[in-house]
Structures are given as structure tokens and as C-alpha cells.
PDB file of C-alpha atoms in Angstrom:
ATOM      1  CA  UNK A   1      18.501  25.906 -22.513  1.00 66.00           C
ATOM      2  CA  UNK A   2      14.881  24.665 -21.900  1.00 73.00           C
ATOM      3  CA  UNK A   3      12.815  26.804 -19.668  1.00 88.00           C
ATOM      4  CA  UNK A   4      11.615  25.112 -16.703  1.00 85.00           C
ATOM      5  CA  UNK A   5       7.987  24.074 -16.650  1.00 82.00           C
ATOM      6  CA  UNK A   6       6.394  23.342 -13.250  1.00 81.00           C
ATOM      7  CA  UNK A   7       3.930  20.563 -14.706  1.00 73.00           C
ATOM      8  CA  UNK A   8       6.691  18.607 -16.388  1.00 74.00           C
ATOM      9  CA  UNK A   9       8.141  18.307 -13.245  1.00 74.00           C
ATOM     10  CA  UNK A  10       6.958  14.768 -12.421  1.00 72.00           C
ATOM     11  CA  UNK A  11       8.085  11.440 -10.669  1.00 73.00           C
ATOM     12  CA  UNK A  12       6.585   9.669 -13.706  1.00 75.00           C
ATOM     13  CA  UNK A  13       6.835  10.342 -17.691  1.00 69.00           C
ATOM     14  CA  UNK A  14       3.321  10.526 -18.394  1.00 82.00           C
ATOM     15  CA  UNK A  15      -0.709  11.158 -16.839  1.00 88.00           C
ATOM     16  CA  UNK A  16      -2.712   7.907 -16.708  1.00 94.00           C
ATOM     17  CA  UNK A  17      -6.469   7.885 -17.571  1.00 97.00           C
ATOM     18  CA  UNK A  18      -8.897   5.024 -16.250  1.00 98.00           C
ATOM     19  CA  UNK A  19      -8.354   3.954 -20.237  1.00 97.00           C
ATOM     20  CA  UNK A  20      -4.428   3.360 -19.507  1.00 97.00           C
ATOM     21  CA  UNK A  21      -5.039   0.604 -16.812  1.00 97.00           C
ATOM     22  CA  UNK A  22      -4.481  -3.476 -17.693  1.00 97.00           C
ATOM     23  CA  UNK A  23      -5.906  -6.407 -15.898  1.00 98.00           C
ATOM     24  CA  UNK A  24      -2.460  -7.632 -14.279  1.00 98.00           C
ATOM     25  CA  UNK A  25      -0.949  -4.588 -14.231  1.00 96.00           C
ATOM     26  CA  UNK A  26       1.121  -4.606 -11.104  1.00 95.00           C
ATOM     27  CA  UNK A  27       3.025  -1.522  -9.084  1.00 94.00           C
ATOM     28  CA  UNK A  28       5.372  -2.645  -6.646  1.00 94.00           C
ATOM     29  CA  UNK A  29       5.708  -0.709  -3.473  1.00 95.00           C
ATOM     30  CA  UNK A  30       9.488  -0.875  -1.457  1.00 95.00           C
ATOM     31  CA  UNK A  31       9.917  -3.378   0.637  1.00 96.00           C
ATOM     32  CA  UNK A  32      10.632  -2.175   4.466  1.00 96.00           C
ATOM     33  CA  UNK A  33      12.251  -3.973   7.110  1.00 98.00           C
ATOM     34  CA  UNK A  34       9.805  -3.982  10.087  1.00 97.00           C
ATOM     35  CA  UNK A  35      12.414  -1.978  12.786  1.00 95.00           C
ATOM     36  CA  UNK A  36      11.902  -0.903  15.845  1.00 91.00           C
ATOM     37  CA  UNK A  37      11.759   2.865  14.785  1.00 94.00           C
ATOM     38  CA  UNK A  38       9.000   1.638  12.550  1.00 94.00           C
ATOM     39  CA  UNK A  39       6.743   0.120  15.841  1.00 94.00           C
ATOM     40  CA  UNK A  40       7.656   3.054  17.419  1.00 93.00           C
ATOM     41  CA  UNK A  41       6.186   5.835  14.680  1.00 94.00           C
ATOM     42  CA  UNK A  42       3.162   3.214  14.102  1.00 93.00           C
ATOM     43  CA  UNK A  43       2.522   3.586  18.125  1.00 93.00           C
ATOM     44  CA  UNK A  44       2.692   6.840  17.765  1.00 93.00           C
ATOM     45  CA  UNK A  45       0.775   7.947  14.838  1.00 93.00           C
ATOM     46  CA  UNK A  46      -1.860   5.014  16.080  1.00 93.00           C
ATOM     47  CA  UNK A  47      -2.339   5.653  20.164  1.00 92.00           C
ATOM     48  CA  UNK A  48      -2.258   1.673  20.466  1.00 92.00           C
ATOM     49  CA  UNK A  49      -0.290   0.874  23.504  1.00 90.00           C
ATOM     50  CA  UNK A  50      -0.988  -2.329  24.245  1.00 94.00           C
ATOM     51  CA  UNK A  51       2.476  -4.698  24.968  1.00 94.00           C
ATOM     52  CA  UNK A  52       2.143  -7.137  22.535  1.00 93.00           C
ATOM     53  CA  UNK A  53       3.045  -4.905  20.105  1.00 93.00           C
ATOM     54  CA  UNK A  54       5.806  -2.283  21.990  1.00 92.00           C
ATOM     55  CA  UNK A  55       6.867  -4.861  24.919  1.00 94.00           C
ATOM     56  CA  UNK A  56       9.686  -7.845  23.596  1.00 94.00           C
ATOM     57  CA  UNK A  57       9.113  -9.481  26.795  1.00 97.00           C
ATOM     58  CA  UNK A  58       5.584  -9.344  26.859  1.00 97.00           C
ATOM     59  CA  UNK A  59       5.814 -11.188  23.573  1.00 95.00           C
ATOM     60  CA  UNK A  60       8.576 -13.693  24.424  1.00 97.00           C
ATOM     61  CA  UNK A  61       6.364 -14.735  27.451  1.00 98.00           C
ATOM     62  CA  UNK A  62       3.742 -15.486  25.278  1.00 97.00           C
ATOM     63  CA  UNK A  63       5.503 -17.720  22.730  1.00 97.00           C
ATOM     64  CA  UNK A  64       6.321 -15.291  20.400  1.00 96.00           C
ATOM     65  CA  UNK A  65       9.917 -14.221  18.697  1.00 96.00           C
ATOM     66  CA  UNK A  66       9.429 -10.780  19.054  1.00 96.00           C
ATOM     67  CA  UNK A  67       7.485  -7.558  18.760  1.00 96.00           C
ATOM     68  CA  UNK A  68       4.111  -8.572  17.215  1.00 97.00           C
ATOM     69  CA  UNK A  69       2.873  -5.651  14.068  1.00 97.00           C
ATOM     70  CA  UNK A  70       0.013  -4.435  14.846  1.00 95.00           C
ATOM     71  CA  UNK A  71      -2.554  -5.542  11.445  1.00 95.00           C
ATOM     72  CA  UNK A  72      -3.052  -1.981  10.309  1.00 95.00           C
ATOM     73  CA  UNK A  73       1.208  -1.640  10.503  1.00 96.00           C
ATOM     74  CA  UNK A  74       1.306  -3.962   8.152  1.00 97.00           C
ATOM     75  CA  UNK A  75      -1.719  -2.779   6.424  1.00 96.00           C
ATOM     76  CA  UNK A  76      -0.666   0.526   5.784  1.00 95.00           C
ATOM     77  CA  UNK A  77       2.336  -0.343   3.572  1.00 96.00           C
ATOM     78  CA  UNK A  78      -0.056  -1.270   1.104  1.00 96.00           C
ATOM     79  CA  UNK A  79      -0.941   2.490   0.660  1.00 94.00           C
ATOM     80  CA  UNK A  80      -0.447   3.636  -3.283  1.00 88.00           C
ATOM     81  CA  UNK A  81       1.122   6.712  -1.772  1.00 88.00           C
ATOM     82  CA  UNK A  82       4.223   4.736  -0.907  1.00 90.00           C
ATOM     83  CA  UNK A  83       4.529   3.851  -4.423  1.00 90.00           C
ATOM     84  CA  UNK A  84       4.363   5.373  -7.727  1.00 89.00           C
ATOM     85  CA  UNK A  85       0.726   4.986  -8.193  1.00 91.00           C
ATOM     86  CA  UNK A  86      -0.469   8.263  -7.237  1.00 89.00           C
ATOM     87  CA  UNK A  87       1.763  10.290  -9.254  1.00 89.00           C
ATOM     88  CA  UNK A  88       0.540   8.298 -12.365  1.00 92.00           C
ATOM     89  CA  UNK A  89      -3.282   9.554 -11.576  1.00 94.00           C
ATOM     90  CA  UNK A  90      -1.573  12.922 -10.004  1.00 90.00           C
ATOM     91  CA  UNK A  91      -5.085  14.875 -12.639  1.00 92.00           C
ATOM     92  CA  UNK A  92      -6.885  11.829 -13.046  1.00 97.00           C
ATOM     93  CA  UNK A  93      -7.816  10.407  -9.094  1.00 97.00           C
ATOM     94  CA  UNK A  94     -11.203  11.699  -8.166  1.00 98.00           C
ATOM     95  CA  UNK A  95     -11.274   9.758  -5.146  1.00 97.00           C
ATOM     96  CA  UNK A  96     -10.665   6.329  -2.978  1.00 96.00           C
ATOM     97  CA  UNK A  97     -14.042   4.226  -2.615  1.00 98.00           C
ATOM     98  CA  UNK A  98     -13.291   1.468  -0.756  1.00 98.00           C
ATOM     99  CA  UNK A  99     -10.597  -0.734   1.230  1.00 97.00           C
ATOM    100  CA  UNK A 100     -10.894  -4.107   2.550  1.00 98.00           C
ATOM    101  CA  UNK A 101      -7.810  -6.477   3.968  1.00 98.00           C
ATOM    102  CA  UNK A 102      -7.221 -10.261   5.423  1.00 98.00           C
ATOM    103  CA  UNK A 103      -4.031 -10.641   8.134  1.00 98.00           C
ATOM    104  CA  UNK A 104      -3.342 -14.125   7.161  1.00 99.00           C
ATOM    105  CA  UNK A 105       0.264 -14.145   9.194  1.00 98.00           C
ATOM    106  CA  UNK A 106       2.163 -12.653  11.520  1.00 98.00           C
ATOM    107  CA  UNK A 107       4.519 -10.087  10.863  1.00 98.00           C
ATOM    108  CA  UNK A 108       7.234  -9.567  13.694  1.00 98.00           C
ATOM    109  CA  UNK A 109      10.030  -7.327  14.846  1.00 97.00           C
ATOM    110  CA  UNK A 110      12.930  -7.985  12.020  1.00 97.00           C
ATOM    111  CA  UNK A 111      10.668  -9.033   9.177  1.00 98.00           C
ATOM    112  CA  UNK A 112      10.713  -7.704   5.620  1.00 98.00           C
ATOM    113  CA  UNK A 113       7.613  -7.314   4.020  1.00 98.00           C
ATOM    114  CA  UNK A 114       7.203  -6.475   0.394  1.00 97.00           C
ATOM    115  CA  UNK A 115       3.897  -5.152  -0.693  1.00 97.00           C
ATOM    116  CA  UNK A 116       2.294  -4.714  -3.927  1.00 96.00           C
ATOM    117  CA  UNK A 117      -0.619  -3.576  -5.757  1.00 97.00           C
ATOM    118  CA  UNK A 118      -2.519  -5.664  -8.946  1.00 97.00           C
ATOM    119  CA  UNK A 119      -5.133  -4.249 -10.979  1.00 98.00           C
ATOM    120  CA  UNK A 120      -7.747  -7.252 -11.290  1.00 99.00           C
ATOM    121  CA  UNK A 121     -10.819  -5.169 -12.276  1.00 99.00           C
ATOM    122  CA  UNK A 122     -11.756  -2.308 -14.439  1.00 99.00           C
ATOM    123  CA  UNK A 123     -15.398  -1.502 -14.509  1.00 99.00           C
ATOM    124  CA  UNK A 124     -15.788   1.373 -17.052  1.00 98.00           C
ATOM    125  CA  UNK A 125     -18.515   4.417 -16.447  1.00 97.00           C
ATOM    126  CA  UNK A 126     -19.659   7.600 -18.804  1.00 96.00           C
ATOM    127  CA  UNK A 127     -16.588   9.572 -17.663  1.00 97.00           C
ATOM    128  CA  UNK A 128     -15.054   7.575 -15.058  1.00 98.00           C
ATOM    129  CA  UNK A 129     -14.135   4.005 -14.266  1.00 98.00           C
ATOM    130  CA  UNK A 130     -13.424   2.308 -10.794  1.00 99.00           C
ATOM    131  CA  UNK A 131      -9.932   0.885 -10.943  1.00 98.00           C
ATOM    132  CA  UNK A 132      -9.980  -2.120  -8.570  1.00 99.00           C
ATOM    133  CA  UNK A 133      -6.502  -3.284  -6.862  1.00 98.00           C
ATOM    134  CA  UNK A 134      -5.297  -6.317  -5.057  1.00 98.00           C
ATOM    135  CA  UNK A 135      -3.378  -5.881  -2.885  1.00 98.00           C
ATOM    136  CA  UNK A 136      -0.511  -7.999  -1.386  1.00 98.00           C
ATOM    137  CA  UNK A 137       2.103  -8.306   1.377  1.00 98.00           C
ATOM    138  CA  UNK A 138       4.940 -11.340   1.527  1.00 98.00           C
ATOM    139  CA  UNK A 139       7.653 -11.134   4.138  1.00 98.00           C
ATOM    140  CA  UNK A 140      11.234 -12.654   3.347  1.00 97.00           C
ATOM    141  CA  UNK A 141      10.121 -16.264   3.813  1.00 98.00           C
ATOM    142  CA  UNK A 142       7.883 -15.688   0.811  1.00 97.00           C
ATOM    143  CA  UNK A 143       4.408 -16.195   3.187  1.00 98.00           C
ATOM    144  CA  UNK A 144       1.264 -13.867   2.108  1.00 98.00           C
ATOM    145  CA  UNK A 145       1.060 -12.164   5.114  1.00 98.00           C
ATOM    146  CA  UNK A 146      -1.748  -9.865   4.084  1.00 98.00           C
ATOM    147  CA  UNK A 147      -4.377  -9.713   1.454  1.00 99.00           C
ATOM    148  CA  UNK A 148      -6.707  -7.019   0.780  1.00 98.00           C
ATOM    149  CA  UNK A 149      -8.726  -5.041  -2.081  1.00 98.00           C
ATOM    150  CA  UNK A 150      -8.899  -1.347  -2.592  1.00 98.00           C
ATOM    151  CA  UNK A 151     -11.049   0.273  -5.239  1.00 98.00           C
ATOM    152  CA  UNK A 152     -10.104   4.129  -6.640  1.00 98.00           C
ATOM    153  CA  UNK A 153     -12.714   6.084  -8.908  1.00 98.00           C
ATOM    154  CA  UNK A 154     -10.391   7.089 -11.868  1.00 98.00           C
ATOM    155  CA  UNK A 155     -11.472  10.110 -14.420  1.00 98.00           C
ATOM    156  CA  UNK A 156     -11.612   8.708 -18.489  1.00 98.00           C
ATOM    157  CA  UNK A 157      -9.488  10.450 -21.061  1.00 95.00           C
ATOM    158  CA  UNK A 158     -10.565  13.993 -21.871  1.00 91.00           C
ATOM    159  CA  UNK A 159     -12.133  14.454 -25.095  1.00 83.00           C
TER     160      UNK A 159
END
């Protein structure tokens, strides 16, 4: 029997160094069906209470099919935390530089979104390198609802 081991005890086989990354590298992220539980906890966690995002009538008055996402719900899907990409720089992550984003669409009560993350630029340092990801939401009529950048400061290989 093989004895347990605490740091082999990981979502993913192996560490990644800045070194590791590809240009085009993608990580997908789950898709989520925008429910109501989900406006609900963003309302929440957020404080916004204004109708157009918690009142169906509200919107319905105002030409819309449902419960409008706030941008930042839609935005926050994109986080690497809801994917795998974390646990692949679990030693190497020193930190999370910068974030920018584009709501190109609406994203409504009943929508599926589907985010994901592309490495499209590695700019190498001494002992670090900034990983820079775009990143992407569709919704299930295949429409870029959301476009945005993030940029992650990612230790090099130890010697």
C-alpha cells in the first residue's frame, strides 16, 4: 500500500512554471445556466438592488425577456478559480496584475454562458514571467457576450 502524501494530493497531475505556458493554450471553465438562484447569490454577494436585474416585470416593461445580468455576473465566471487554472500554478502564482473586460451582449435570466480563458501573451522576466489571458464568454446562441484580458505574474522553473 502507498502511504498517503498530502502534496500529491492534487486536482491536476503536475505544477506548471511560467516556462510550461503556450500561446493558444486554452482552459475551459463550466458552462452555467444563468438561474434565478444565481441572480439571487450575485445580489447578494454584490449589494446591487436595482430592478432591472432582480425585478422580471421591471424588465418585461422595458422590452426585455427577462432578468437582465448584471456585467460583473457575467464577468465573474471568467475567474481562473472556477476552472482548473489555479491548481496548475497552486506553487507557482505570485500574484494577479491586472483585469480588464468589454460587455458586448446581454446575458438574461435562462441563458447559458460558457467562459474560457486563452493564453495570447507570455512576456518572460529574470525569475518570473507575466502570463497574459483572454478571456471569453458565449451564451447558447454562440454570441461573445463578454471579452476581457487578465494578466497573472507567474514564478520560472526553479533551478
Amino acid at each position: 500500500m502507498t502511504e498517503f502524501d498530502p502534496i500529491k494530493h492534487r486536482m491536476v497531475a503536475a505544477q506548471r512554471w511560467f516556462e510550461d505556458f503556450v500561446l493558444g493554450e486554452r482552459f475551459v471553465i463550466p458552462s452555467r445556466t444563468q438561474t434565478s438562484a444565481v441572480f439571487a447569490a450575485f445580489q447578494t454577494a454584490s449589494g446591487d438592488t436595482h430592478p432591472i436585474h432582480y425585478d422580471v416585470e421591471y424588465c418585461r416593461a422595458r422590452g426585455m425577456p427577462d432578468l437582465l445580468a448584471h456585467g460583473f455576473q457575467t464577468l465573474v465566471h471568467t475567474a481562473p478559480g472556477a476552472g482548473l487554472f489555479p491548481y496548475l500554478v497552486e506553487e507557482s502564482l505570485i500574484g494577479f496584475l491586472e483585469q480588464s473586460s468589454k460587455f458586448l451582449k446581454p446575458v438574461y435570466a435562462g441563458d447559458t454562458i460558457y467562459p474560457a480563458l486563452e493564453v495570447i501573451e507570455l512576456a518572460p522576466g529574470r525569475s518570473t514571467g507575466v502570463v497574459t489571458l483572454r478571456s471569453t464568454v458565449h451564451n447558447q446562441r454562440r454570441e461573445l457576450v463578454l471579452e476581457g484580458m487578465q494578466k497573472f505574474l507567474v514564478r520560472r522553473r526553479p533551478a
